[in-house]
Amino acid sequence: MSTAADAAAGPRASFGTPGGDGRAEGADAPGPSRRFEVVETYWGYILRSTEPAPAYVVVGQAVAALLGCVLAGAAIALWLFGSGAGDGGILAIKLCATVLMAALAGLLLWFATRGDRIEFQFDTSLGELREVVRNRAGRPTLSARYGFDGLGRATFEPCRGRGDLGWLMLHDLDGTQSLTVVRAERAAIAPLVGRLSRDLAAGSRRAAQFDAVQPLVERRRRPRPA
């Protein structure tokens, strides 16, 4: 499936921006929350968290960037300052070491520049949900996608010991799998639960028309025949 729909977002409606009546602007304006935002597009809408990335992700990407730069520099220095230019055996070893270090450096730098959070694209025109990660330059990478016909309902799941704070969850048809979307206050998530429930119900009736849709229930591991 093409990811051309991942671009060209429309006007942004943030749930943390209060309107004149003290509520966020937009048709489904919930209570004030700066933990996530909704971006309306011509094909649906994007839901992404605005909370800081977890510390382990930030530290991991920083370490990966440092190691990637060290390996890239070592691969270059191997040819600038190495000896044995006339020895075929040494040249072969240096070539293998360079390829290995360059590959590891590329992998580490890719991880370091990869995005640190997932955005959820609800495509109401195709009837599917996409998980997308954007890198530092804003280029999207499709991580997973689910057909609306494989999603059953949206719910608010309270965080343990956090009062009114909880998660927006999506569940498959039989309730055996769930997808964590964003965390926010109950007042902010409640309108989203209603909107997603309506969109999932309407989109599931159209999903069968599109070959690109892969229902969530089909992604589970099927038991092997005896």
N, CA and C of each residue as an Amber inpcrd file, in Angstrom:
protein
   678
   0.8230000  -1.1760000   0.0000000   0.0000000   0.0000000   0.0000000
   0.8690000   1.2420000   0.0000000   0.5100000   2.2210000  -0.7860000
   1.2960000   3.4350000  -0.8790000   1.1030000   4.2680000   0.3670000
   2.1550000   4.9610000   0.7840000   2.0800000   5.8330000   1.9450000
   1.9740000   7.2890000   1.5360000   1.4880000   7.5450000   0.3030000
   1.3320000   8.9330000  -0.1430000   0.3460000   9.6760000   0.7210000
  -0.5940000   8.9520000   1.3250000  -1.5670000   9.6060000   2.1870000
  -0.9610000  10.0590000   3.4920000   0.2840000   9.6640000   3.7740000
   0.9160000  10.0680000   5.0230000   1.3040000  11.5370000   5.0120000
   1.2880000  12.1630000   3.8190000   1.6850000  13.5580000   3.7240000
   0.4570000  14.4390000   3.6430000   0.6990000  15.7350000   3.4970000
  -0.3370000  16.7400000   3.2500000  -1.4070000  16.7430000   4.3250000
  -1.0170000  17.0230000   5.5520000  -1.9860000  17.1130000   6.6370000
  -2.7100000  18.4380000   6.5580000  -3.9430000  18.4600000   6.9550000
  -4.7600000  19.6640000   6.9270000  -4.5610000  20.5040000   8.1640000
  -5.5160000  21.4170000   8.4470000  -5.4050000  22.2800000   9.6160000
  -5.3450000  21.4560000  10.8860000  -4.5360000  21.8780000  11.8240000
  -4.2940000  21.1380000  13.0490000  -5.2700000  21.5840000  14.1270000
  -5.8650000  20.6030000  14.7850000  -6.7690000  20.8780000  15.8930000
  -6.2240000  20.2000000  17.1250000  -5.5400000  20.9380000  17.9860000
  -4.9230000  20.3640000  19.1650000  -5.9100000  20.3720000  20.3150000
  -5.9690000  19.2480000  20.9970000  -6.8750000  19.1460000  22.1330000
  -6.3780000  19.9500000  23.3290000  -5.2030000  20.5330000  23.2370000
  -4.6900000  21.3290000  24.3360000  -4.8950000  22.8200000  24.1190000
  -5.5500000  23.2230000  23.0310000  -5.7440000  24.6290000  22.7270000
  -7.1720000  25.0210000  23.0430000  -7.4110000  25.8060000  24.0860000
  -8.7720000  26.1270000  24.4620000  -9.3950000  27.1220000  23.5080000
 -10.6900000  26.9850000  23.3080000 -11.4410000  27.9350000  22.5030000
 -12.0450000  29.0110000  23.3640000 -12.9950000  29.7580000  22.8110000
 -13.5780000  30.8680000  23.5260000 -14.4170000  30.4420000  24.7060000
 -14.9490000  29.2200000  24.6750000 -15.7710000  28.7620000  25.7820000
 -14.9750000  27.9340000  26.7860000 -13.6180000  27.9750000  26.6670000
 -12.7830000  27.2360000  27.5980000 -12.5190000  25.8060000  27.1780000
 -13.0780000  25.3640000  26.0510000 -12.8500000  24.0160000  25.5450000
 -12.0000000  24.0780000  24.2990000 -11.4340000  22.9450000  23.9430000
 -10.5790000  22.9210000  22.7610000 -11.4150000  23.1240000  21.5170000
 -10.8150000  23.7210000  20.4900000 -11.5100000  23.9630000  19.2480000
 -11.7230000  22.6490000  18.5100000 -12.7970000  22.5360000  17.7400000
 -13.0840000  21.3260000  16.9830000 -14.4150000  20.7510000  17.3910000
 -14.9680000  19.8980000  16.5260000 -16.2900000  19.3540000  16.7590000
 -16.3190000  18.4280000  17.9650000 -15.2400000  17.6730000  18.1920000
 -15.1970000  16.7300000  19.2990000 -14.2760000  17.2410000  20.3900000
 -14.4060000  18.4860000  20.7680000 -13.4810000  19.1090000  21.7080000
 -13.6500000  18.5420000  23.1050000 -12.6130000  17.9210000  23.6760000
 -12.6860000  17.4130000  25.0320000 -12.1950000  18.4390000  26.0220000
 -12.0290000  18.0260000  27.2850000 -11.4160000  18.8950000  28.2630000
  -9.9670000  19.1500000  27.9000000  -9.3390000  20.1330000  28.5710000
  -7.9710000  20.5220000  28.2180000  -6.9770000  19.3900000  28.4670000
  -6.1260000  19.1600000  27.4930000  -5.0630000  18.1730000  27.6270000
  -3.9530000  18.5410000  26.6610000  -2.7300000  18.4900000  27.1660000
  -1.5720000  18.7340000  26.3060000  -0.7850000  17.4610000  26.0790000
  -1.4140000  16.3310000  26.2800000  -0.7300000  15.0510000  26.1590000
  -0.8190000  14.4610000  24.7640000  -1.7150000  14.9540000  23.9290000
  -1.8260000  14.4460000  22.5670000  -2.4630000  15.5120000  21.6930000
  -2.4280000  15.2910000  20.3900000  -3.0420000  16.1990000  19.4350000
  -3.6730000  15.4020000  18.3170000  -4.6510000  16.0060000  17.6890000
  -5.3340000  15.4220000  16.5430000  -5.1320000  16.3390000  15.3460000
  -4.6650000  15.7810000  14.2450000  -4.4550000  16.5260000  13.0070000
  -5.4670000  16.0230000  11.9860000  -6.3360000  16.8970000  11.5440000
  -7.3460000  16.5280000  10.5530000  -6.7270000  16.5350000   9.1610000
  -7.0290000  15.5350000   8.3450000  -6.5460000  15.4450000   6.9760000
  -7.7230000  15.1770000   6.0440000  -7.4590000  15.2060000   4.7350000
  -8.5310000  14.9800000   3.7750000  -8.9760000  13.5250000   3.7630000
  -8.1190000  12.5960000   4.2550000  -8.4810000  11.1780000   4.2460000
  -8.9040000  10.6700000   5.6200000  -8.7850000  11.4920000   6.6460000
  -9.1400000  11.0740000   7.9890000  -8.4980000  11.9860000   9.0120000
  -7.7730000  11.4140000   9.9480000  -7.1050000  12.2110000  10.9720000
  -5.9530000  11.4200000  11.5730000  -4.9980000  12.1640000  12.1460000
  -3.8040000  11.5930000  12.7670000  -3.8620000  11.8730000  14.2560000
  -3.5830000  10.8690000  15.0370000  -3.5590000  10.9980000  16.4910000
  -2.1500000  10.6860000  16.9600000  -1.5250000  11.6390000  17.6390000
  -0.1580000  11.4290000  18.1170000   0.0050000  12.0000000  19.5160000
   0.8610000  11.3640000  20.2840000   1.1560000  11.8250000  21.6320000
   2.1310000  12.9970000  21.5710000   1.9440000  13.9640000  22.4710000
   2.8680000  15.0940000  22.5830000   3.6670000  15.0210000  23.8780000
   3.5590000  13.9120000  24.5920000   4.3510000  13.7430000  25.8020000
   5.8140000  13.4920000  25.4410000   6.7370000  13.8380000  26.3370000
   8.1530000  13.5560000  26.0570000   8.3940000  12.0700000  25.8580000
   9.3340000  11.7680000  24.9860000   9.6820000  10.3700000  24.7380000
  10.2680000   9.7500000  26.0050000  10.1040000   8.4400000  26.1900000
  10.6980000   7.7770000  27.3690000  12.2080000   7.9870000  27.4220000
  12.7290000   8.0660000  28.6520000  14.1580000   8.3320000  28.8250000
  15.0190000   7.2510000  28.1970000  14.5850000   5.9930000  28.2780000
  15.4110000   4.9120000  27.7290000  15.5200000   5.0180000  26.2030000
  14.4800000   5.5740000  25.5460000  14.5460000   5.7460000  24.1030000
  15.5330000   6.8640000  23.7490000  15.4550000   7.9810000  24.4790000
  16.3560000   9.1100000  24.2240000  17.8020000   8.7120000  24.4640000
  18.0670000   8.0410000  25.5900000  19.4300000   7.6160000  25.9040000
  19.9180000   6.5920000  24.8850000  19.0610000   5.6490000  24.5210000
  19.4560000   4.6360000  23.5500000  19.8140000   5.2260000  22.1990000
  19.0410000   6.2060000  21.7460000  19.3470000   6.8290000  20.4640000
  20.6190000   7.6630000  20.5390000  20.8620000   8.3140000  21.6790000
  22.0980000   9.0870000  21.8310000  23.3190000   8.1650000  21.8150000
  23.2340000   7.0510000  22.5130000  24.3480000   6.0940000  22.5210000
  24.5530000   5.4990000  21.1320000  23.4530000   5.2030000  20.4290000
  23.5730000   4.6550000  19.0770000  24.2350000   5.6570000  18.1370000
  23.8780000   6.9290000  18.2730000  24.5050000   7.9570000  17.4230000
  26.0030000   8.0500000  17.6930000  26.3880000   8.0110000  18.9710000
  27.8130000   8.0890000  19.3210000  28.5780000   6.8940000  18.7820000
  28.0520000   5.6900000  19.0050000  28.7380000   4.4900000  18.5180000
  28.7830000   4.4490000  16.9940000  27.7110000   4.9020000  16.3530000
  27.7060000   4.9290000  14.8960000  28.7790000   5.8470000  14.3340000
  28.9380000   7.0100000  14.9470000  29.9750000   7.9390000  14.4880000
  31.3730000   7.3670000  14.7350000  31.5500000   6.7050000  15.8680000
  32.8610000   6.1040000  16.1740000  33.2040000   5.0140000  15.1550000
  32.2340000   4.1610000  14.8420000  32.4920000   3.0880000  13.8730000
  32.7520000   3.6490000  12.4750000  31.9970000   4.6680000  12.0860000
  32.2250000   5.2730000  10.7700000  33.6190000   5.8900000  10.6900000
  34.0280000   6.5850000  11.7610000  35.3710000   7.1690000  11.7850000
  36.4590000   6.1030000  11.7620000  36.2170000   4.9990000  12.4750000
  37.2100000   3.9220000  12.4910000  37.3440000   3.2800000  11.1190000
  36.2290000   3.1320000  10.4070000  36.2960000   2.5500000   9.0640000
  37.0920000   3.4290000   8.1230000  36.9610000   4.7390000   8.2560000
  37.7400000   5.6600000   7.3990000  39.2150000   5.6630000   7.8000000
  39.4630000   5.6950000   9.1340000  40.8530000   5.7370000   9.6120000
  41.6130000   4.4730000   9.2570000  40.8990000   3.3730000   9.0990000
  41.5600000   2.1120000   8.7580000  42.3030000   2.2130000   7.4400000
  41.7890000   3.0390000   6.5220000  42.4290000   3.1900000   5.2170000
  43.3670000   4.3900000   5.1680000  43.1330000   5.3630000   6.0290000
  43.9910000   6.5370000   6.0170000  45.3170000   6.2940000   6.7220000
  45.2430000   5.5250000   7.8360000  46.4470000   5.3590000   8.6530000
  46.9130000   3.9090000   8.7360000  46.2140000   2.9910000   8.0680000
  46.6080000   1.5900000   8.1350000  47.8330000   1.3090000   7.2830000
  48.4400000   0.1750000   7.5670000  49.6240000  -0.2270000   6.8000000
  49.2990000  -1.4930000   6.0090000  50.2910000  -2.0120000   5.3230000
  50.1160000  -3.2400000   4.5650000  49.3980000  -3.0390000   3.2510000
  49.6680000  -1.8830000   2.5910000  48.9830000  -1.5860000   1.3330000
  49.3470000  -2.5750000   0.2390000  50.5580000  -3.1770000   0.3110000
  50.9500000  -4.0950000  -0.7440000  50.6770000  -5.5490000  -0.4340000
  50.1050000  -5.8400000   0.7210000  49.8560000  -7.2160000   1.1310000
  48.3960000  -7.5530000   0.8370000  48.1950000  -8.5500000  -0.0400000
  46.8310000  -8.9090000  -0.4120000  46.0140000  -9.4290000   0.7540000
  46.6350000 -10.1960000   1.6610000  45.9200000 -10.7420000   2.8080000
  45.4370000  -9.6470000   3.7440000  46.3140000  -8.6700000   4.0000000
  45.9440000  -7.5620000   4.8860000  44.8480000  -6.7080000   4.2490000
  44.9360000  -6.5040000   2.9510000  43.9090000  -5.7290000   2.2620000
  42.5440000  -6.4050000   2.3660000  42.5300000  -7.7300000   2.2510000
  41.2580000  -8.4500000   2.3670000  40.6680000  -8.3150000   3.7620000
  41.5390000  -8.3930000   4.7750000  41.0700000  -8.2400000   6.1590000
  40.5340000  -6.8320000   6.3830000  41.2670000  -5.8380000   5.8700000
  40.8180000  -4.4540000   6.0350000  39.4960000  -4.2130000   5.3150000
  39.3420000  -4.8160000   4.1510000  38.0950000  -4.6420000   3.4080000
  36.9150000  -5.2560000   4.1720000  37.1080000  -6.4550000   4.7070000
  36.0360000  -7.0980000   5.4830000  35.7020000  -6.2880000   6.7320000
  36.7460000  -5.8010000   7.4150000  36.5100000  -5.0020000   8.6240000
  35.7830000  -3.7100000   8.2850000  36.1260000  -3.0950000   7.1500000
  35.4750000  -1.8550000   6.7470000  33.9990000  -2.0740000   6.4420000
  33.7080000  -3.1450000   5.7110000  32.3120000  -3.4410000   5.3780000
  31.4960000  -3.6970000   6.6430000  32.0750000  -4.4510000   7.5810000
  31.3680000  -4.7680000   8.8270000  31.1200000  -3.5040000   9.6500000
  32.1610000  -2.6830000   9.8050000  32.0060000  -1.4630000  10.6020000
  31.0500000  -0.4820000   9.9370000  31.0960000  -0.3950000   8.6090000
  30.1930000   0.5090000   7.9020000  28.7390000   0.0540000   8.0380000
  28.5300000  -1.2660000   7.9720000  27.1690000  -1.7790000   8.1260000
  26.6390000  -1.5120000   9.5250000  27.4650000  -1.7650000  10.5500000
  27.0450000  -1.5020000  11.9220000  26.8180000  -0.0100000  12.1570000
  27.6780000   0.8220000  11.5880000  27.5140000   2.2700000  11.7370000
  26.2200000   2.7410000  11.0860000  25.9230000   2.2180000   9.9040000
  24.6810000   2.5980000   9.2470000  23.4600000   2.1880000  10.0370000
  23.4910000   0.9760000  10.6120000  22.3640000   0.4980000  11.4130000
  22.1780000   1.3500000  12.6660000  23.2670000   1.6730000  13.3390000
  23.1760000   2.4830000  14.5490000  22.7090000   3.8980000  14.2490000
  23.2140000   4.4930000  13.1690000  22.7960000   5.8520000  12.8150000
  21.3410000   5.8840000  12.3540000  20.9060000   4.8030000  11.6950000
  19.4880000   4.7290000  11.3290000  18.6120000   4.7090000  12.5700000
  18.9990000   3.9190000  13.5570000  18.2230000   3.8660000  14.7960000
  18.2620000   5.2090000  15.5160000  19.4170000   5.8810000  15.4850000
  19.5530000   7.1510000  16.1910000  18.6870000   8.2480000  15.5710000
  18.4930000   8.2000000  14.2580000  17.7040000   9.2360000  13.5900000
  16.2520000   8.8340000  13.4010000  15.9170000   7.6090000  13.8120000
  14.5420000   7.1490000  13.7230000  13.6830000   7.9070000  14.7260000
  12.4160000   8.0490000  14.4320000  11.5240000   8.7500000  15.3440000
  11.4300000   8.0530000  16.6920000  11.0420000   8.7980000  17.7070000
  10.9810000   8.2440000  19.0510000   9.5530000   7.9710000  19.5150000
   8.5700000   8.0900000  18.6170000   7.1960000   7.7860000  18.9940000
   6.3850000   7.4130000  17.7650000   5.2520000   6.7710000  18.0090000
   4.3670000   6.3000000  16.9430000   3.1920000   7.2540000  16.8070000
   2.8100000   7.5470000  15.5740000   1.5640000   8.2750000  15.3330000
   0.5690000   7.3020000  14.6990000  -0.6920000   7.5090000  15.0050000
  -1.7490000   6.6200000  14.5360000  -2.6020000   7.3610000  13.5100000
  -2.6300000   6.8300000  12.2980000  -3.3600000   7.4570000  11.2010000
  -4.6580000   6.6860000  10.9660000  -5.7690000   7.3380000  11.2380000
  -7.0860000   6.7320000  11.0450000  -7.6060000   7.1650000   9.6750000
  -7.4940000   6.2600000   8.7220000  -7.8960000   6.5490000   7.3440000
  -9.3470000   6.1030000   7.1690000 -10.2660000   7.0590000   7.2660000
 -11.6840000   6.7210000   7.1510000 -12.1030000   6.4820000   5.7090000
 -11.2850000   6.9020000   4.7430000 -11.6280000   6.6630000   3.3460000
 -11.3240000   5.2310000   2.9300000 -10.2300000   4.6640000   3.4600000
  -9.8690000   3.2710000   3.1770000 -10.3830000   2.3110000   4.2410000
 -10.7700000   2.8490000   5.3990000 -11.2230000   1.9810000   6.4680000
 -10.0820000   1.2230000   7.1180000  -8.9850000   1.9180000   7.4360000
  -7.8670000   1.2420000   8.0740000  -7.1400000   2.1820000   9.0200000
  -6.4160000   1.5820000   9.9450000  -5.5680000   2.2950000  10.8990000
  -4.1160000   1.9600000  10.6010000  -3.2660000   3.0060000  10.5140000
  -1.8440000   2.8070000  10.2530000  -1.0220000   3.2900000  11.4410000
  -0.0200000   2.5030000  11.8040000   0.9930000   2.9300000  12.7650000
   2.1900000   3.4310000  11.9630000   2.5850000   4.6770000  12.1930000
   3.6480000   5.3010000  11.4090000   4.6680000   5.9190000  12.3630000
   5.9390000   5.7450000  12.0380000   7.0330000   6.3860000  12.7750000
   7.7100000   7.3670000  11.8310000   7.8770000   8.6080000  12.2740000
   8.5550000   9.6280000  11.4590000   9.9710000   9.8480000  11.9960000
  10.9330000   9.9080000  11.0650000  12.3030000  10.1460000  11.4910000
  12.5190000  11.6330000  11.7600000  13.7650000  12.0040000  12.0490000
  14.0610000  13.3900000  12.4230000  13.7440000  14.3630000  11.2990000
  13.8050000  13.8880000  10.0600000  13.5050000  14.7470000   8.9130000
  12.0200000  14.7760000   8.5810000  11.2090000  14.0100000   9.2960000
   9.7730000  13.9840000   9.0570000   9.3190000  12.9490000   8.0530000
  10.2300000  12.1040000   7.5910000   9.8500000  11.0860000   6.6170000
   9.1600000   9.9290000   7.3200000   7.9660000   9.5230000   6.8630000
   7.2260000   8.4640000   7.5640000   7.6680000   7.0680000   7.1470000
   7.6020000   6.1590000   8.1110000   7.8300000   4.7410000   7.8620000
   6.6390000   3.9680000   8.4110000   6.0170000   3.1690000   7.5550000
   4.8550000   2.3950000   7.9670000   5.2990000   1.2350000   8.8450000
   4.7680000   1.1860000  10.0740000   5.1230000   0.1320000  11.0170000
   4.1100000  -1.0070000  11.0140000   2.8310000  -0.6860000  10.9530000
   1.7790000  -1.7090000  10.9470000   0.4970000  -1.0570000  10.4700000
  -0.4520000  -1.8760000  10.0480000  -1.7660000  -1.3690000   9.6640000
  -2.8310000  -2.4050000   9.9780000  -4.0040000  -1.9160000  10.2920000
  -5.1110000  -2.7640000  10.7030000  -6.3880000  -2.2970000  10.0200000
  -7.1760000  -3.2240000   9.5470000  -8.4490000  -2.8770000   8.9600000
  -9.4870000  -2.5640000  10.0230000 -10.3520000  -1.5980000   9.7390000
 -11.4170000  -1.2780000  10.6780000 -12.3230000  -2.4850000  10.9280000
 -12.3940000  -3.4000000   9.9440000 -13.2430000  -4.5720000  10.1310000
 -12.6500000  -5.5680000  11.1120000 -11.3870000  -5.3620000  11.5300000
 -10.7790000  -6.2130000  12.5340000 -10.7410000  -5.5810000  13.9100000
 -11.2090000  -4.3350000  14.0170000 -11.2240000  -3.6280000  15.2940000
 -12.6450000  -3.5700000  15.8220000 -12.8000000  -3.8720000  17.1050000
 -14.1410000  -3.9390000  17.6640000 -14.6040000  -2.6850000  18.3670000
 -13.7760000  -2.1520000  19.2790000 -14.2360000  -1.0250000  20.0830000
 -13.0540000  -0.2480000  20.6260000 -13.3500000   0.9740000  21.0670000
 -12.3730000   1.8380000  21.7150000 -12.8070000   2.0410000  23.1590000
 -11.8480000   2.0350000  24.0900000 -12.1680000   2.1900000  25.5050000
 -11.1480000   3.0800000  26.1890000 -11.5210000   3.5500000  27.3830000
 -10.6080000   4.2740000  28.2620000 -10.2120000   3.3360000  29.3900000
  -8.8950000   3.1020000  29.5480000  -8.4000000   2.2160000  30.5920000
  -7.5950000   3.0430000  31.5930000  -8.0890000   3.1950000  32.8270000
  -7.3840000   4.0290000  33.8150000  -6.0100000   3.4690000  34.1640000
  -5.0660000   4.3790000  34.3970000  -3.7480000   3.9810000  34.8920000
  -3.8580000   3.6460000  36.3740000  -3.1760000   2.6400000  36.8010000
  -3.2480000   2.2260000  38.1960000  -2.6000000   3.2640000  39.1030000
  -3.3730000   3.7780000  40.0410000  -2.8500000   4.7350000  41.0090000
  -2.6170000   6.1270000  40.4600000  -3.1910000   6.4590000  39.2820000
  -2.9560000   7.7770000  38.6920000  -4.2350000   8.6080000  38.6040000
  -5.2450000   8.2690000  39.3540000  -6.4520000   9.0710000  39.4020000
  -7.2260000   9.0420000  38.1020000  -7.3950000  10.2330000  37.4830000
  -8.2120000  10.3560000  36.2820000  -7.4150000  10.1180000  35.0080000
  -6.1400000   9.7770000  35.1250000  -5.2880000   9.5730000  33.9570000
  -5.4320000   8.1390000  33.4580000  -5.4660000   7.9750000  32.1280000
  -5.6100000   6.6370000  31.5780000  -5.2140000   6.5770000  30.1170000
  -5.4210000   5.4010000  29.5090000  -5.0080000   5.1370000  28.1330000
  -6.2150000   4.9770000  27.2280000  -6.0780000   5.4650000  26.0150000
  -7.0390000   5.1490000  24.9600000  -6.6160000   3.8300000  24.3410000
  -7.5110000   2.8390000  24.3860000  -7.2080000   1.4960000  23.9100000
  -8.1560000   1.1080000  22.7870000  -7.6160000   0.3810000  21.8060000
  -8.4220000  -0.2170000  20.7480000  -8.3560000  -1.7350000  20.8890000
  -9.4970000  -2.4010000  20.7310000  -9.5720000  -3.8470000  20.9240000
 -10.0560000  -4.5180000  19.6430000  -9.5990000  -5.7460000  19.4400000
 -10.0710000  -6.4860000  18.2700000 -11.4800000  -7.0250000  18.5420000
 -12.0190000  -7.7460000  17.5700000 -13.4260000  -8.1150000  17.6370000
 -13.7640000  -9.0020000  18.8270000 -12.8890000  -9.9470000  19.1630000
 -13.1960000 -10.8410000  20.2800000 -12.5210000 -10.4310000  21.5790000
 -11.8400000  -9.2690000  21.5970000 -11.2740000  -8.7380000  22.8260000
 -10.0260000  -9.4180000  23.3250000  -9.3730000 -10.2290000  22.5070000
  -8.1640000 -10.9320000  22.9430000  -6.8910000 -10.1250000  22.7110000
  -6.9590000  -9.1160000  21.8520000  -5.8030000  -8.2580000  21.5890000
  -6.2240000  -6.8080000  21.7440000  -5.2750000  -5.9880000  22.1520000
  -5.5550000  -4.5650000  22.3160000  -4.3610000  -3.7510000  21.8510000
  -4.6310000  -2.5180000  21.5150000  -3.6200000  -1.6000000  21.0000000
  -3.6610000  -0.3290000  21.8320000  -2.5220000   0.0280000  22.4440000
  -2.4250000   1.2390000  23.2520000  -2.1360000   2.4240000  22.3390000
  -2.9370000   3.4670000  22.4360000  -2.8140000   4.5900000  21.5050000
  -2.1640000   5.7900000  22.1950000  -2.8770000   6.4880000  23.0620000
  -2.3300000   7.6570000  23.7510000  -2.7820000   7.6370000  25.2090000
  -2.0810000   8.4110000  26.0310000  -2.4290000   8.5580000  27.4400000
  -2.8590000   9.9950000  27.7020000  -3.9480000  10.1640000  28.4300000
  -4.4460000  11.4920000  28.7640000  -5.5140000  11.3770000  29.8390000
  -6.1100000  12.5120000  30.1760000  -7.1750000  12.5410000  31.1670000
  -8.4530000  11.9560000  30.5780000  -9.3070000  11.4500000  31.4480000
 -10.5600000  10.8450000  31.0110000 -11.4000000  11.8480000  30.2260000
 -11.4460000  13.1130000  30.6760000 -12.2570000  14.1220000  29.9920000
 -11.7670000  14.3760000  28.5770000 -10.4750000  14.2020000  28.3410000
  -9.9250000  14.4230000  27.0060000 -10.1280000  13.2240000  26.0980000
 -10.1030000  12.0300000  26.6640000 -10.1920000  10.8120000  25.8590000
 -11.6380000  10.4230000  25.5630000 -12.5630000  10.7750000  26.4520000
 -13.9590000  10.3510000  26.2790000 -14.5300000  10.7280000  24.9180000
 -14.3570000  11.9710000  24.4130000 -14.8760000  12.2760000  23.0760000
 -14.2050000  11.4670000  21.9770000 -12.9150000  11.1330000  22.1610000
 -12.2220000  10.3060000  21.1730000 -12.8010000   8.9020000  21.1300000
 -13.1520000   8.3720000  22.2820000 -13.7500000   7.0380000  22.3210000
 -15.0300000   7.0190000  21.4950000 -15.8540000   8.0500000  21.6610000
 -17.0790000   8.1110000  20.8770000 -16.8230000   8.2690000  19.3910000
 -15.8610000   9.1350000  19.0400000 -15.5620000   9.3420000  17.6230000
 -15.0000000   8.0880000  16.9750000 -14.0730000   7.4220000  17.6580000
 -13.4870000   6.2050000  17.0970000 -14.5210000   5.0990000  16.9770000
 -15.3990000   4.9940000  17.9490000 -16.4330000   3.9610000  17.8730000
 -17.3220000   4.1690000  16.6570000 -17.6740000   5.4180000  16.3720000
 -18.4950000   5.7040000  15.1900000 -17.7240000   5.4240000  13.9050000
 -16.4510000   5.8370000  13.8640000 -15.6630000   5.6420000  12.6410000
 -15.3820000   4.1630000  12.3850000 -15.1130000   3.4150000  13.4430000
 -14.8590000   1.9820000  13.2630000 -16.1120000   1.2640000  12.7750000
 -17.2670000   1.6490000  13.3170000 -18.5120000   1.0130000  12.8840000
 -18.8290000   1.3350000  11.4330000 -18.6080000   2.5880000  11.0310000
 -18.8920000   2.9770000   9.6500000 -17.8440000   2.4380000   8.6940000
 -16.5640000   2.4730000   9.1110000 -15.4870000   2.0350000   8.2280000
 -15.4560000   0.5540000   7.9970000 -15.8970000  -0.2470000   8.9690000
 -15.8500000  -1.6950000   8.8090000 -16.7860000  -2.1750000   7.7140000
 -17.8100000  -1.3880000   7.3880000 -18.7320000  -1.7970000   6.3260000
 -18.1410000  -1.5420000   4.9430000 -17.0950000  -0.6830000   4.8830000
 -16.4660000  -0.3920000   3.5970000 -15.1400000  -1.1150000   3.4210000
 -14.5770000  -1.6680000   4.4940000 -13.2080000  -2.1890000   4.4560000
 -13.0450000  -3.3250000   3.4710000 -14.0570000  -4.1450000   3.2900000
 -13.9270000  -5.3140000   2.4120000 -13.7210000  -4.9280000   0.9580000
 -13.9600000  -3.6610000   0.6040000 -13.7970000  -3.2450000  -0.7850000
 -12.3330000  -3.0150000  -1.1470000 -11.4430000  -2.9730000  -0.1560000
 -10.0620000  -2.6020000  -0.4080000  -9.1460000  -3.7800000  -0.1070000
  -8.3430000  -4.1640000  -1.0920000  -7.4430000  -5.2950000  -0.9260000
  -6.3060000  -4.9790000   0.0350000  -6.0020000  -3.6810000   0.2260000
  -4.8510000  -3.3150000   1.0580000  -5.1160000  -3.5080000   2.5400000
  -6.3490000  -3.6600000   2.9280000  -6.6870000  -3.7380000   4.3380000
  -6.3270000  -5.1100000   4.8890000  -5.6410000  -5.1260000   6.0300000
  -5.2750000  -6.3590000   6.6980000  -5.8890000  -6.3330000   8.0930000
  -7.0050000  -7.0260000   8.3180000  -7.6600000  -6.9700000   9.6250000
  -6.7560000  -7.4500000  10.7410000  -6.9330000  -6.8680000  11.9070000
  -6.1190000  -7.2210000  13.0580000  -6.2790000  -8.6860000  13.4230000
  -7.4690000  -9.2260000  13.2540000  -7.6940000 -10.6190000  13.6420000
  -6.9160000 -11.5740000  12.7470000  -6.5200000 -11.1460000  11.5600000
  -5.7590000 -12.0090000  10.6690000  -4.2660000 -11.9710000  10.9600000
  -3.8380000 -11.0740000  11.8380000  -2.4240000 -10.9430000  12.1540000
  -2.0100000 -11.8780000  13.2890000  -2.9700000 -12.4910000  13.9490000
  -2.6410000 -13.3690000  15.0510000  -2.0870000 -14.6920000  14.5370000
  -1.3050000 -15.3340000  15.3490000  -0.7100000 -16.6150000  14.9790000
  -1.7810000 -17.7010000  15.0470000  -1.9840000 -18.3560000  13.9480000
  -2.9700000 -19.4340000  13.9190000  -2.3530000 -20.7130000  14.4780000
  -3.1300000 -21.5260000  15.2090000  -2.5760000 -22.7930000  15.7320000
  -2.2430000 -23.7560000  14.6200000  -1.1610000 -24.4670000  14.7920000
  -0.7380000 -25.4500000  13.8030000  -1.6600000 -26.6680000  13.8410000
  -1.9400000 -27.2410000  12.6770000  -2.7880000 -28.4380000  12.6820000
  -2.0920000 -29.6110000  13.3580000  -2.8560000 -30.4040000  14.0400000
  -2.2870000 -31.5540000  14.7640000  -1.7950000 -32.6160000  13.7890000
